[in-house]
Structures are given as structure tokens and as C-alpha cells.
JSON list of C-alpha atoms and ligand atoms in Angstrom, two decimals:
[
{"chain": "A", "resi": 7, "resn": "MET", "atom": "CA", "xyz": [-23.64, 51.00, 246.76]},
{"chain": "A", "resi": 8, "resn": "ARG", "atom": "CA", "xyz": [-22.20, 51.35, 250.50]},
{"chain": "A", "resi": 9, "resn": "VAL", "atom": "CA", "xyz": [-18.12, 52.77, 249.96]},
{"chain": "A", "resi": 10, "resn": "LEU", "atom": "CA", "xyz": [-16.08, 52.80, 253.11]},
{"chain": "A", "resi": 11, "resn": "ILE", "atom": "CA", "xyz": [-12.91, 55.19, 252.93]},
{"chain": "A", "resi": 12, "resn": "ALA", "atom": "CA", "xyz": [-9.84, 54.18, 254.58]},
{"chain": "A", "resi": 13, "resn": "GLU", "atom": "CA", "xyz": [-8.07, 57.32, 254.93]},
{"chain": "A", "resi": 14, "resn": "ASP", "atom": "CA", "xyz": [-6.20, 59.21, 258.00]},
{"chain": "A", "resi": 15, "resn": "GLU", "atom": "CA", "xyz": [-6.47, 62.84, 256.86]},
{"chain": "A", "resi": 16, "resn": "GLU", "atom": "CA", "xyz": [-9.98, 64.29, 257.49]},
{"chain": "A", "resi": 17, "resn": "ALA", "atom": "CA", "xyz": [-10.12, 66.88, 255.76]},
{"chain": "A", "resi": 18, "resn": "ILE", "atom": "CA", "xyz": [-9.53, 64.67, 252.22]},
{"chain": "A", "resi": 19, "resn": "ALA", "atom": "CA", "xyz": [-11.78, 61.95, 254.10]},
{"chain": "A", "resi": 20, "resn": "ARG", "atom": "CA", "xyz": [-14.13, 64.76, 254.76]},
{"chain": "A", "resi": 21, "resn": "ASP", "atom": "CA", "xyz": [-14.11, 65.84, 250.68]},
{"chain": "A", "resi": 22, "resn": "ILE", "atom": "CA", "xyz": [-13.67, 62.68, 249.20]},
{"chain": "A", "resi": 23, "resn": "GLY", "atom": "CA", "xyz": [-17.25, 61.29, 251.72]},
{"chain": "A", "resi": 24, "resn": "HIS", "atom": "CA", "xyz": [-18.99, 64.78, 250.74]},
{"chain": "A", "resi": 25, "resn": "SER", "atom": "CA", "xyz": [-18.82, 64.08, 246.84]},
{"chain": "A", "resi": 26, "resn": "LEU", "atom": "CA", "xyz": [-19.91, 60.10, 247.24]},
{"chain": "A", "resi": 27, "resn": "THR", "atom": "CA", "xyz": [-22.73, 61.65, 249.41]},
{"chain": "A", "resi": 28, "resn": "GLN", "atom": "CA", "xyz": [-23.82, 64.02, 247.09]},
{"chain": "A", "resi": 29, "resn": "ALA", "atom": "CA", "xyz": [-23.53, 60.69, 244.19]},
{"chain": "A", "resi": 30, "resn": "GLY", "atom": "CA", "xyz": [-25.93, 59.08, 245.80]},
{"chain": "A", "resi": 31, "resn": "TYR", "atom": "CA", "xyz": [-23.78, 56.20, 248.21]},
{"chain": "A", "resi": 32, "resn": "VAL", "atom": "CA", "xyz": [-23.89, 55.35, 251.42]},
{"chain": "A", "resi": 33, "resn": "VAL", "atom": "CA", "xyz": [-20.15, 56.15, 253.54]},
{"chain": "A", "resi": 34, "resn": "ASP", "atom": "CA", "xyz": [-18.78, 54.79, 256.01]},
{"chain": "A", "resi": 35, "resn": "TYR", "atom": "CA", "xyz": [-14.97, 56.14, 257.23]},
{"chain": "A", "resi": 36, "resn": "ALA", "atom": "CA", "xyz": [-11.90, 54.19, 258.84]},
{"chain": "A", "resi": 37, "resn": "LEU", "atom": "CA", "xyz": [-9.55, 57.00, 260.26]},
{"chain": "A", "resi": 38, "resn": "ASP", "atom": "CA", "xyz": [-6.25, 54.36, 260.56]},
{"chain": "A", "resi": 39, "resn": "GLY", "atom": "CA", "xyz": [-5.77, 51.02, 259.21]},
{"chain": "A", "resi": 40, "resn": "GLU", "atom": "CA", "xyz": [-6.87, 48.67, 262.35]},
{"chain": "A", "resi": 41, "resn": "GLU", "atom": "CA", "xyz": [-10.29, 49.83, 261.77]},
{"chain": "A", "resi": 42, "resn": "ALA", "atom": "CA", "xyz": [-10.57, 49.18, 257.94]},
{"chain": "A", "resi": 43, "resn": "ASP", "atom": "CA", "xyz": [-9.12, 45.86, 258.90]},
{"chain": "A", "resi": 44, "resn": "PHE", "atom": "CA", "xyz": [-11.95, 45.72, 261.06]},
{"chain": "A", "resi": 45, "resn": "LEU", "atom": "CA", "xyz": [-14.93, 47.08, 258.85]},
{"chain": "A", "resi": 46, "resn": "GLY", "atom": "CA", "xyz": [-13.84, 45.23, 255.60]},
{"chain": "A", "resi": 47, "resn": "PHE", "atom": "CA", "xyz": [-14.19, 42.11, 257.72]},
{"chain": "A", "resi": 48, "resn": "THR", "atom": "CA", "xyz": [-17.30, 42.91, 259.52]},
{"chain": "A", "resi": 49, "resn": "GLU", "atom": "CA", "xyz": [-19.57, 45.05, 256.66]},
{"chain": "A", "resi": 50, "resn": "ASP", "atom": "CA", "xyz": [-20.44, 44.56, 253.57]},
{"chain": "A", "resi": 51, "resn": "TYR", "atom": "CA", "xyz": [-18.90, 47.29, 250.66]},
{"chain": "A", "resi": 52, "resn": "ASP", "atom": "CA", "xyz": [-19.35, 47.33, 247.54]},
{"chain": "A", "resi": 53, "resn": "ALA", "atom": "CA", "xyz": [-16.12, 49.28, 247.34]},
{"chain": "A", "resi": 54, "resn": "VAL", "atom": "CA", "xyz": [-13.51, 50.06, 249.51]},
{"chain": "A", "resi": 55, "resn": "ILE", "atom": "CA", "xyz": [-11.09, 53.67, 249.19]},
{"chain": "A", "resi": 56, "resn": "LEU", "atom": "CA", "xyz": [-8.16, 52.35, 251.01]},
{"chain": "A", "resi": 57, "resn": "ASP", "atom": "CA", "xyz": [-5.38, 55.44, 251.29]},
{"chain": "A", "resi": 58, "resn": "LEU", "atom": "CA", "xyz": [-2.00, 53.57, 251.86]},
{"chain": "A", "resi": 59, "resn": "GLY", "atom": "CA", "xyz": [-0.22, 55.29, 254.05]},
{"chain": "A", "resi": 60, "resn": "LEU", "atom": "CA", "xyz": [-2.73, 54.81, 257.26]},
{"chain": "A", "resi": 61, "resn": "PRO", "atom": "CA", "xyz": [-1.35, 54.41, 261.01]},
{"chain": "A", "resi": 62, "resn": "LYS", "atom": "CA", "xyz": [-1.43, 51.58, 263.00]},
{"chain": "A", "resi": 63, "resn": "MET", "atom": "CA", "xyz": [-1.49, 49.12, 259.92]},
{"chain": "A", "resi": 64, "resn": "ASP", "atom": "CA", "xyz": [-1.12, 50.89, 256.77]},
{"chain": "A", "resi": 65, "resn": "GLY", "atom": "CA", "xyz": [-2.72, 50.07, 253.77]},
{"chain": "A", "resi": 66, "resn": "LEU", "atom": "CA", "xyz": [-0.93, 46.82, 251.92]},
{"chain": "A", "resi": 67, "resn": "THR", "atom": "CA", "xyz": [-1.10, 44.88, 254.86]},
{"chain": "A", "resi": 68, "resn": "VAL", "atom": "CA", "xyz": [-4.79, 46.03, 255.77]},
{"chain": "A", "resi": 69, "resn": "LEU", "atom": "CA", "xyz": [-5.12, 44.95, 251.11]},
{"chain": "A", "resi": 70, "resn": "ARG", "atom": "CA", "xyz": [-3.09, 41.91, 251.88]},
{"chain": "A", "resi": 71, "resn": "ASN", "atom": "CA", "xyz": [-5.52, 41.02, 255.23]},
{"chain": "A", "resi": 72, "resn": "TRP", "atom": "CA", "xyz": [-8.86, 41.62, 252.66]},
{"chain": "A", "resi": 73, "resn": "ARG", "atom": "CA", "xyz": [-7.63, 39.59, 250.05]},
{"chain": "A", "resi": 74, "resn": "ARG", "atom": "CA", "xyz": [-6.06, 36.56, 251.42]},
{"chain": "A", "resi": 75, "resn": "GLU", "atom": "CA", "xyz": [-9.09, 35.53, 253.26]},
{"chain": "A", "resi": 76, "resn": "GLY", "atom": "CA", "xyz": [-11.00, 36.08, 250.43]},
{"chain": "A", "resi": 77, "resn": "ARG", "atom": "CA", "xyz": [-12.77, 39.89, 251.12]},
{"chain": "A", "resi": 78, "resn": "ALA", "atom": "CA", "xyz": [-13.27, 40.25, 246.45]},
{"chain": "A", "resi": 79, "resn": "PHE", "atom": "CA", "xyz": [-15.25, 43.93, 246.68]},
{"chain": "A", "resi": 80, "resn": "PRO", "atom": "CA", "xyz": [-12.89, 46.07, 244.92]},
{"chain": "A", "resi": 81, "resn": "VAL", "atom": "CA", "xyz": [-10.53, 48.75, 245.99]},
{"chain": "A", "resi": 82, "resn": "LEU", "atom": "CA", "xyz": [-9.93, 51.90, 244.97]},
{"chain": "A", "resi": 83, "resn": "VAL", "atom": "CA", "xyz": [-5.71, 52.40, 246.45]},
{"chain": "A", "resi": 84, "resn": "LEU", "atom": "CA", "xyz": [-4.88, 56.56, 247.06]},
{"chain": "A", "resi": 85, "resn": "THR", "atom": "CA", "xyz": [-1.11, 56.59, 246.63]},
{"chain": "A", "resi": 86, "resn": "ALA", "atom": "CA", "xyz": [1.17, 59.26, 246.87]},
{"chain": "A", "resi": 87, "resn": "ARG", "atom": "CA", "xyz": [2.11, 61.76, 244.55]},
{"chain": "A", "resi": 88, "resn": "GLY", "atom": "CA", "xyz": [5.93, 60.49, 242.68]},
{"chain": "A", "resi": 89, "resn": "SER", "atom": "CA", "xyz": [6.08, 56.60, 244.02]},
{"chain": "A", "resi": 90, "resn": "TRP", "atom": "CA", "xyz": [5.38, 54.01, 241.22]},
{"chain": "A", "resi": 91, "resn": "GLN", "atom": "CA", "xyz": [6.63, 51.03, 243.92]},
{"chain": "A", "resi": 92, "resn": "GLU", "atom": "CA", "xyz": [3.04, 52.34, 246.14]},
{"chain": "A", "resi": 93, "resn": "ARG", "atom": "CA", "xyz": [1.45, 51.43, 242.95]},
{"chain": "A", "resi": 94, "resn": "VAL", "atom": "CA", "xyz": [2.91, 48.82, 241.48]},
{"chain": "A", "resi": 95, "resn": "GLU", "atom": "CA", "xyz": [2.64, 47.17, 245.46]},
{"chain": "A", "resi": 96, "resn": "GLY", "atom": "CA", "xyz": [-1.18, 48.28, 245.40]},
{"chain": "A", "resi": 97, "resn": "ILE", "atom": "CA", "xyz": [-2.24, 46.37, 242.65]},
{"chain": "A", "resi": 98, "resn": "ASP", "atom": "CA", "xyz": [-0.40, 43.76, 243.22]},
{"chain": "A", "resi": 99, "resn": "ALA", "atom": "CA", "xyz": [-1.51, 43.39, 246.65]},
{"chain": "A", "resi": 100, "resn": "GLY", "atom": "CA", "xyz": [-4.74, 43.04, 245.13]},
{"chain": "A", "resi": 101, "resn": "GLY", "atom": "CA", "xyz": [-5.91, 46.64, 244.71]},
{"chain": "A", "resi": 102, "resn": "ASP", "atom": "CA", "xyz": [-8.26, 47.07, 241.29]},
{"chain": "A", "resi": 103, "resn": "ASP", "atom": "CA", "xyz": [-7.14, 50.69, 240.45]},
{"chain": "A", "resi": 104, "resn": "TYR", "atom": "CA", "xyz": [-5.37, 53.32, 241.87]},
{"chain": "A", "resi": 105, "resn": "VAL", "atom": "CA", "xyz": [-6.19, 57.63, 242.27]},
{"chain": "A", "resi": 106, "resn": "VAL", "atom": "CA", "xyz": [-2.59, 59.06, 243.22]},
{"chain": "A", "resi": 107, "resn": "LYS", "atom": "CA", "xyz": [-2.57, 61.92, 245.89]},
{"chain": "A", "resi": 108, "resn": "PRO", "atom": "CA", "xyz": [-3.12, 64.95, 245.08]},
{"chain": "A", "resi": 109, "resn": "PHE", "atom": "CA", "xyz": [-6.64, 64.49, 242.63]},
{"chain": "A", "resi": 110, "resn": "GLU", "atom": "CA", "xyz": [-9.45, 65.71, 241.15]},
{"chain": "A", "resi": 111, "resn": "MET", "atom": "CA", "xyz": [-12.63, 64.38, 242.54]},
{"chain": "A", "resi": 112, "resn": "GLU", "atom": "CA", "xyz": [-14.30, 64.30, 239.62]},
{"chain": "A", "resi": 113, "resn": "GLU", "atom": "CA", "xyz": [-11.70, 60.62, 239.18]},
{"chain": "A", "resi": 114, "resn": "VAL", "atom": "CA", "xyz": [-11.96, 59.70, 242.42]},
{"chain": "A", "resi": 115, "resn": "LEU", "atom": "CA", "xyz": [-15.79, 59.01, 241.19]},
{"chain": "A", "resi": 116, "resn": "ALA", "atom": "CA", "xyz": [-15.10, 57.91, 238.02]},
{"chain": "A", "resi": 117, "resn": "ARG", "atom": "CA", "xyz": [-13.03, 54.92, 238.79]},
{"chain": "A", "resi": 118, "resn": "LEU", "atom": "CA", "xyz": [-14.69, 54.06, 241.48]},
{"chain": "A", "resi": 119, "resn": "ARG", "atom": "CA", "xyz": [-17.94, 53.50, 238.88]},
{"chain": "A", "resi": 120, "resn": "ALA", "atom": "CA", "xyz": [-15.61, 51.66, 236.71]},
{"chain": "A", "resi": 121, "resn": "ILE", "atom": "CA", "xyz": [-14.28, 48.86, 239.98]},
{"chain": "A", "resi": 122, "resn": "ILE", "atom": "CA", "xyz": [-17.59, 48.67, 240.84]},
{"chain": "A", "resi": 123, "resn": "ARG", "atom": "CA", "xyz": [-18.85, 47.92, 237.42]},
{"chain": "A", "resi": 124, "resn": "ARG", "atom": "CA", "xyz": [-15.99, 45.58, 236.76]},
{"chain": "A", "resi": 125, "resn": "SER", "atom": "CA", "xyz": [-16.70, 43.59, 239.98]},
{"chain": "A", "resi": 126, "resn": "ARG", "atom": "CA", "xyz": [-20.36, 43.29, 238.93]},
{"chain": "A", "resi": 127, "resn": "GLY", "atom": "CA", "xyz": [-19.49, 42.04, 235.06]},
{"chain": "A", "resi": 128, "resn": "LEU", "atom": "CA", "xyz": [-21.54, 45.00, 233.97]},
{"chain": "A", "resi": 129, "resn": "SER", "atom": "CA", "xyz": [-19.21, 46.45, 230.94]},
{"chain": "A", "resi": 130, "resn": "SER", "atom": "CA", "xyz": [-21.43, 49.56, 230.61]},
{"chain": "A", "resi": 131, "resn": "THR", "atom": "CA", "xyz": [-22.48, 52.83, 232.25]},
{"chain": "A", "resi": 132, "resn": "ILE", "atom": "CA", "xyz": [-25.43, 52.20, 231.15]},
{"chain": "A", "resi": 133, "resn": "VAL", "atom": "CA", "xyz": [-27.82, 49.28, 232.11]},
{"chain": "A", "resi": 134, "resn": "THR", "atom": "CA", "xyz": [-30.95, 48.63, 230.45]},
{"chain": "A", "resi": 135, "resn": "PHE", "atom": "CA", "xyz": [-34.18, 46.13, 231.87]},
{"chain": "A", "resi": 136, "resn": "GLY", "atom": "CA", "xyz": [-36.26, 45.52, 229.59]},
{"chain": "A", "resi": 137, "resn": "PRO", "atom": "CA", "xyz": [-37.87, 49.51, 228.97]},
{"chain": "A", "resi": 138, "resn": "LEU", "atom": "CA", "xyz": [-36.05, 50.96, 231.65]},
{"chain": "A", "resi": 139, "resn": "VAL", "atom": "CA", "xyz": [-32.50, 52.42, 231.10]},
{"chain": "A", "resi": 140, "resn": "LEU", "atom": "CA", "xyz": [-30.62, 53.19, 233.95]},
{"chain": "A", "resi": 141, "resn": "ASP", "atom": "CA", "xyz": [-27.48, 55.41, 232.95]},
{"chain": "A", "resi": 142, "resn": "THR", "atom": "CA", "xyz": [-25.10, 55.61, 236.04]},
{"chain": "A", "resi": 143, "resn": "ARG", "atom": "CA", "xyz": [-22.95, 58.40, 235.93]},
{"chain": "A", "resi": 144, "resn": "ALA", "atom": "CA", "xyz": [-25.38, 60.70, 235.41]},
{"chain": "A", "resi": 145, "resn": "ALA", "atom": "CA", "xyz": [-27.73, 59.10, 237.75]},
{"chain": "A", "resi": 146, "resn": "ARG", "atom": "CA", "xyz": [-30.39, 59.49, 235.63]},
{"chain": "A", "resi": 147, "resn": "ALA", "atom": "CA", "xyz": [-33.14, 56.67, 234.54]},
{"chain": "A", "resi": 148, "resn": "THR", "atom": "CA", "xyz": [-35.17, 56.30, 231.16]},
{"chain": "A", "resi": 149, "resn": "LEU", "atom": "CA", "xyz": [-38.72, 54.63, 230.62]},
{"chain": "A", "resi": 150, "resn": "ASP", "atom": "CA", "xyz": [-40.26, 53.21, 226.87]},
{"chain": "A", "resi": 151, "resn": "GLY", "atom": "CA", "xyz": [-37.23, 56.22, 226.11]},
{"chain": "A", "resi": 152, "resn": "ARG", "atom": "CA", "xyz": [-38.65, 58.77, 228.58]},
{"chain": "A", "resi": 153, "resn": "PRO", "atom": "CA", "xyz": [-37.16, 60.73, 231.44]},
{"chain": "A", "resi": 154, "resn": "LEU", "atom": "CA", "xyz": [-38.13, 59.29, 234.40]},
{"chain": "A", "resi": 155, "resn": "SER", "atom": "CA", "xyz": [-38.67, 61.38, 237.38]},
{"chain": "A", "resi": 156, "resn": "LEU", "atom": "CA", "xyz": [-36.88, 59.21, 240.22]},
{"chain": "A", "resi": 157, "resn": "THR", "atom": "CA", "xyz": [-36.44, 60.64, 243.78]},
{"chain": "A", "resi": 158, "resn": "PRO", "atom": "CA", "xyz": [-32.00, 59.96, 244.89]},
{"chain": "A", "resi": 159, "resn": "MET", "atom": "CA", "xyz": [-33.52, 56.98, 246.67]},
{"chain": "A", "resi": 160, "resn": "GLU", "atom": "CA", "xyz": [-35.51, 55.55, 244.60]},
{"chain": "A", "resi": 161, "resn": "PHE", "atom": "CA", "xyz": [-32.66, 55.87, 242.04]},
{"chain": "A", "resi": 162, "resn": "ARG", "atom": "CA", "xyz": [-30.65, 55.06, 244.90]},
{"chain": "A", "resi": 163, "resn": "LEU", "atom": "CA", "xyz": [-32.49, 51.85, 245.37]},
{"chain": "A", "resi": 164, "resn": "LEU", "atom": "CA", "xyz": [-32.65, 50.64, 241.40]},
{"chain": "A", "resi": 165, "resn": "ASN", "atom": "CA", "xyz": [-28.95, 50.85, 240.65]},
{"chain": "A", "resi": 166, "resn": "TYR", "atom": "CA", "xyz": [-28.38, 48.37, 243.24]},
{"chain": "A", "resi": 167, "resn": "LEU", "atom": "CA", "xyz": [-30.42, 46.52, 241.90]},
{"chain": "A", "resi": 168, "resn": "ALA", "atom": "CA", "xyz": [-28.55, 47.10, 238.91]},
{"chain": "A", "resi": 169, "resn": "HIS", "atom": "CA", "xyz": [-25.80, 45.96, 239.86]},
{"chain": "A", "resi": 170, "resn": "ASN", "atom": "CA", "xyz": [-26.84, 42.78, 241.07]},
{"chain": "A", "resi": 171, "resn": "PRO", "atom": "CA", "xyz": [-27.74, 41.46, 237.79]},
{"chain": "A", "resi": 172, "resn": "GLY", "atom": "CA", "xyz": [-29.45, 37.88, 237.56]},
{"chain": "A", "resi": 173, "resn": "ARG", "atom": "CA", "xyz": [-29.91, 38.00, 241.75]},
{"chain": "A", "resi": 174, "resn": "ALA", "atom": "CA", "xyz": [-33.04, 38.36, 244.28]},
{"chain": "A", "resi": 175, "resn": "VAL", "atom": "CA", "xyz": [-31.38, 41.26, 246.71]},
{"chain": "A", "resi": 176, "resn": "PRO", "atom": "CA", "xyz": [-32.13, 39.98, 250.43]},
{"chain": "A", "resi": 177, "resn": "ARG", "atom": "CA", "xyz": [-34.19, 43.23, 252.02]},
{"chain": "A", "resi": 178, "resn": "THR", "atom": "CA", "xyz": [-31.70, 43.64, 254.99]},
{"chain": "A", "resi": 179, "resn": "GLU", "atom": "CA", "xyz": [-28.75, 43.61, 252.48]},
{"chain": "A", "resi": 180, "resn": "LEU", "atom": "CA", "xyz": [-30.73, 46.17, 250.29]},
{"chain": "A", "resi": 181, "resn": "MET", "atom": "CA", "xyz": [-31.18, 48.21, 253.18]},
{"chain": "A", "resi": 182, "resn": "GLU", "atom": "CA", "xyz": [-28.02, 48.24, 254.67]},
{"chain": "A", "resi": 183, "resn": "HIS", "atom": "CA", "xyz": [-26.86, 50.02, 251.21]},
{"chain": "A", "resi": 184, "resn": "ILE", "atom": "CA", "xyz": [-29.32, 52.59, 250.09]},
{"chain": "A", "resi": 185, "resn": "TYR", "atom": "CA", "xyz": [-29.63, 53.53, 253.68]},
{"chain": "A", "resi": 186, "resn": "GLU", "atom": "CA", "xyz": [-27.14, 55.51, 255.87]},
{"chain": "A", "resi": 187, "resn": "ALA", "atom": "CA", "xyz": [-25.89, 53.56, 258.75]},
{"chain": "A", "resi": 188, "resn": "ASP", "atom": "CA", "xyz": [-28.11, 56.07, 260.87]},
{"chain": "A", "resi": 189, "resn": "SER", "atom": "CA", "xyz": [-31.09, 56.55, 259.37]},
{"chain": "A", "resi": 190, "resn": "GLU", "atom": "CA", "xyz": [-34.58, 55.07, 259.62]},
{"chain": "A", "resi": 191, "resn": "ARG", "atom": "CA", "xyz": [-33.78, 51.21, 258.00]},
{"chain": "A", "resi": 192, "resn": "THR", "atom": "CA", "xyz": [-36.96, 49.44, 258.26]},
{"chain": "A", "resi": 193, "resn": "SER", "atom": "CA", "xyz": [-39.00, 47.35, 256.89]},
{"chain": "A", "resi": 194, "resn": "ASN", "atom": "CA", "xyz": [-41.62, 49.36, 256.80]},
{"chain": "A", "resi": 195, "resn": "THR", "atom": "CA", "xyz": [-39.47, 52.24, 254.80]},
{"chain": "A", "resi": 196, "resn": "LEU", "atom": "CA", "xyz": [-38.67, 49.88, 251.99]},
{"chain": "A", "resi": 197, "resn": "ASP", "atom": "CA", "xyz": [-41.93, 48.49, 251.50]},
{"chain": "A", "resi": 198, "resn": "VAL", "atom": "CA", "xyz": [-43.27, 52.06, 250.20]},
{"chain": "A", "resi": 199, "resn": "LEU", "atom": "CA", "xyz": [-40.27, 53.11, 248.96]},
{"chain": "A", "resi": 200, "resn": "ILE", "atom": "CA", "xyz": [-40.46, 50.19, 246.80]},
{"chain": "A", "resi": 201, "resn": "GLY", "atom": "CA", "xyz": [-44.56, 50.92, 245.94]},
{"chain": "A", "resi": 202, "resn": "ARG", "atom": "CA", "xyz": [-43.56, 53.58, 244.68]},
{"chain": "A", "resi": 203, "resn": "LEU", "atom": "CA", "xyz": [-41.30, 52.58, 242.18]},
{"chain": "A", "resi": 204, "resn": "ARG", "atom": "CA", "xyz": [-43.24, 50.33, 241.00]},
{"chain": "A", "resi": 205, "resn": "ARG", "atom": "CA", "xyz": [-45.89, 52.63, 240.19]},
{"chain": "A", "resi": 206, "resn": "LYS", "atom": "CA", "xyz": [-43.65, 55.00, 238.25]},
{"chain": "A", "resi": 207, "resn": "ILE", "atom": "CA", "xyz": [-41.91, 52.36, 236.13]},
{"chain": "A", "resi": 208, "resn": "GLY", "atom": "CA", "xyz": [-44.83, 49.92, 236.05]},
{"chain": "A", "resi": 209, "resn": "PRO", "atom": "CA", "xyz": [-45.24, 46.38, 238.57]},
{"chain": "A", "resi": 210, "resn": "GLY", "atom": "CA", "xyz": [-43.92, 43.75, 236.35]},
{"chain": "A", "resi": 211, "resn": "LEU", "atom": "CA", "xyz": [-39.87, 44.81, 236.47]},
{"chain": "A", "resi": 212, "resn": "ILE", "atom": "CA", "xyz": [-39.28, 44.97, 240.23]},
{"chain": "A", "resi": 213, "resn": "GLU", "atom": "CA", "xyz": [-39.93, 41.32, 241.14]},
{"chain": "A", "resi": 214, "resn": "THR", "atom": "CA", "xyz": [-40.62, 39.91, 244.35]},
{"chain": "A", "resi": 215, "resn": "ARG", "atom": "CA", "xyz": [-38.82, 36.10, 244.81]},
{"chain": "A", "resi": 216, "resn": "ARG", "atom": "CA", "xyz": [-40.63, 35.46, 248.04]},
{"chain": "A", "resi": 217, "resn": "GLY", "atom": "CA", "xyz": [-38.22, 34.66, 250.92]},
{"chain": "A", "resi": 218, "resn": "HIS", "atom": "CA", "xyz": [-35.08, 35.96, 248.75]},
{"chain": "A", "resi": 219, "resn": "GLY", "atom": "CA", "xyz": [-35.97, 39.20, 248.11]},
{"chain": "A", "resi": 220, "resn": "TYR", "atom": "CA", "xyz": [-36.12, 41.86, 245.59]},
{"chain": "A", "resi": 221, "resn": "MET", "atom": "CA", "xyz": [-34.61, 41.44, 241.40]},
{"chain": "A", "resi": 222, "resn": "LEU", "atom": "CA", "xyz": [-34.87, 43.71, 238.42]},
{"chain": "A", "resi": 223, "resn": "THR", "atom": "CA", "xyz": [-35.98, 42.30, 235.18]},
{"chain": "A", "resi": 224, "resn": "SER", "atom": "CA", "xyz": [-36.16, 42.36, 231.59]},
{"chain": "A", "resi": 225, "resn": "PRO", "atom": "CA", "xyz": [-39.74, 41.35, 230.35]},
{"chain": "A", "resi": 226, "resn": "GLU", "atom": "CA", "xyz": [-38.94, 40.63, 226.99]},
{"chain": "A", "resi": 227, "resn": "GLU", "atom": "CA", "xyz": [-36.37, 38.46, 228.27]},
{"chain": "A", "resi": 228, "resn": "ASP", "atom": "CA", "xyz": [-38.86, 35.49, 230.47]},
{"chain": "A", "resi": 229, "resn": "ALA", "atom": "CA", "xyz": [-41.22, 35.74, 226.92]},
{"chain": "B", "resi": 23, "resn": "CA", "atom": "CA1", "xyz": [-1.96, 59.23, 254.85]}
]
């Protein structure tokens, strides 16, 4: 999952970024509204955390720009304490949820997971594909009821596919959403990762759609 953090207070941005990275997200930063606006139009995010009080272009304007132009990624709005007007404006401008500063990081993470889930039509933190069950909150998986030992990167890949049910995810998109921007995003590392995962969960669950990408499937649904 790739998330943009648009926040001008660097300490807050760093704290959120650190927690998100720990939780397995790939994180980009924008320190002002113009940069946020630009990145929201040029990059593909699974969610955006948007502070409303941004320099150069305020967060509400940024959010309205995105929505007017059809940018539909879920947005978690950060608002100042006590400003109910700001919360209302944030929701009306197209925000999916909000967190009031100062906040508990656990709340940010929970609300972020929830808006991403809803945007993908998932109603629960538990996602099931045949024998494979992903606990997206705890970042754990089981196969036939037995705990799977997955590396963080393996879980990221499974989690991203699980959040795109019924859709073949192109390789380039998969790489953009699971690898850090400054890391080795090569075709070969993705092949190795998928090969390793298939050995752990069996060959049938991650389907290769030629020319389209990868998709998680439930074997019994195909039968
Ligand atoms: Ca601010």
C-alpha cells in the first residue's frame, strides 16, 4: 500500500511516516499544498493523509482540486483541535474520515486501514481467499488454519493483491505499491518474491494473467 503524507510539520510527518513504514506501507511526503496537489495528480496512492493547514495551498483547496478532477483515492484529513467547522469542511470537500490533532498513532492507523478497506469494498479486516486468510490489522496470515511465516515484503504483496479482489494487478503497479521508491524495483526481485510466496502458499492462489498481471483467487470459487 502506497500512502502520501501531506503535512508541513516535519516532526509529525516523520512520526506518521515511521509508524506507517513499520506497518508495511510505502510512504511519500509532501511538505506543502502545492507539492501535495502535484503528487496527488501524478502518482497512484492507496490513500492520502492530508493536513488541512498547509503552506502554499491549503489542504481543502488541494482536496477539492483532486475530487473535481476525479482523483478518488481515500483521504484521511488531519484537523486542528476544536475546529468542528474544519472537520465538516474536510468531509464536504471529499475527505473520507478525519483525525483531530493531537492524535494517537493507533487511531491514525486504524482509520487509514478502514478508509482503504472501504475504498476496495472490503467490509472486514479479515480477508479470505480459499484456504488463505489474511488478518490485515495484525499483518498475519494463515493457510488451512495454520499460521504462515511470511516476510514483511511477502505480506505486503499478498495484502495488496487481497485489496484488489477480482482484478489482475499489473507488475509495474504491484512494484510501485510494495517497494519503496528508492529501493530496487526490478522485475527480477518481483519474480523471486512471487516464486517464494507460491512455495509457501501453494501454486494455485496467485494466478498469473498473461499480459495483465497477478490476481489472488479462491480455488473453490473456480470449481
Ligand atoms: Ca499544518
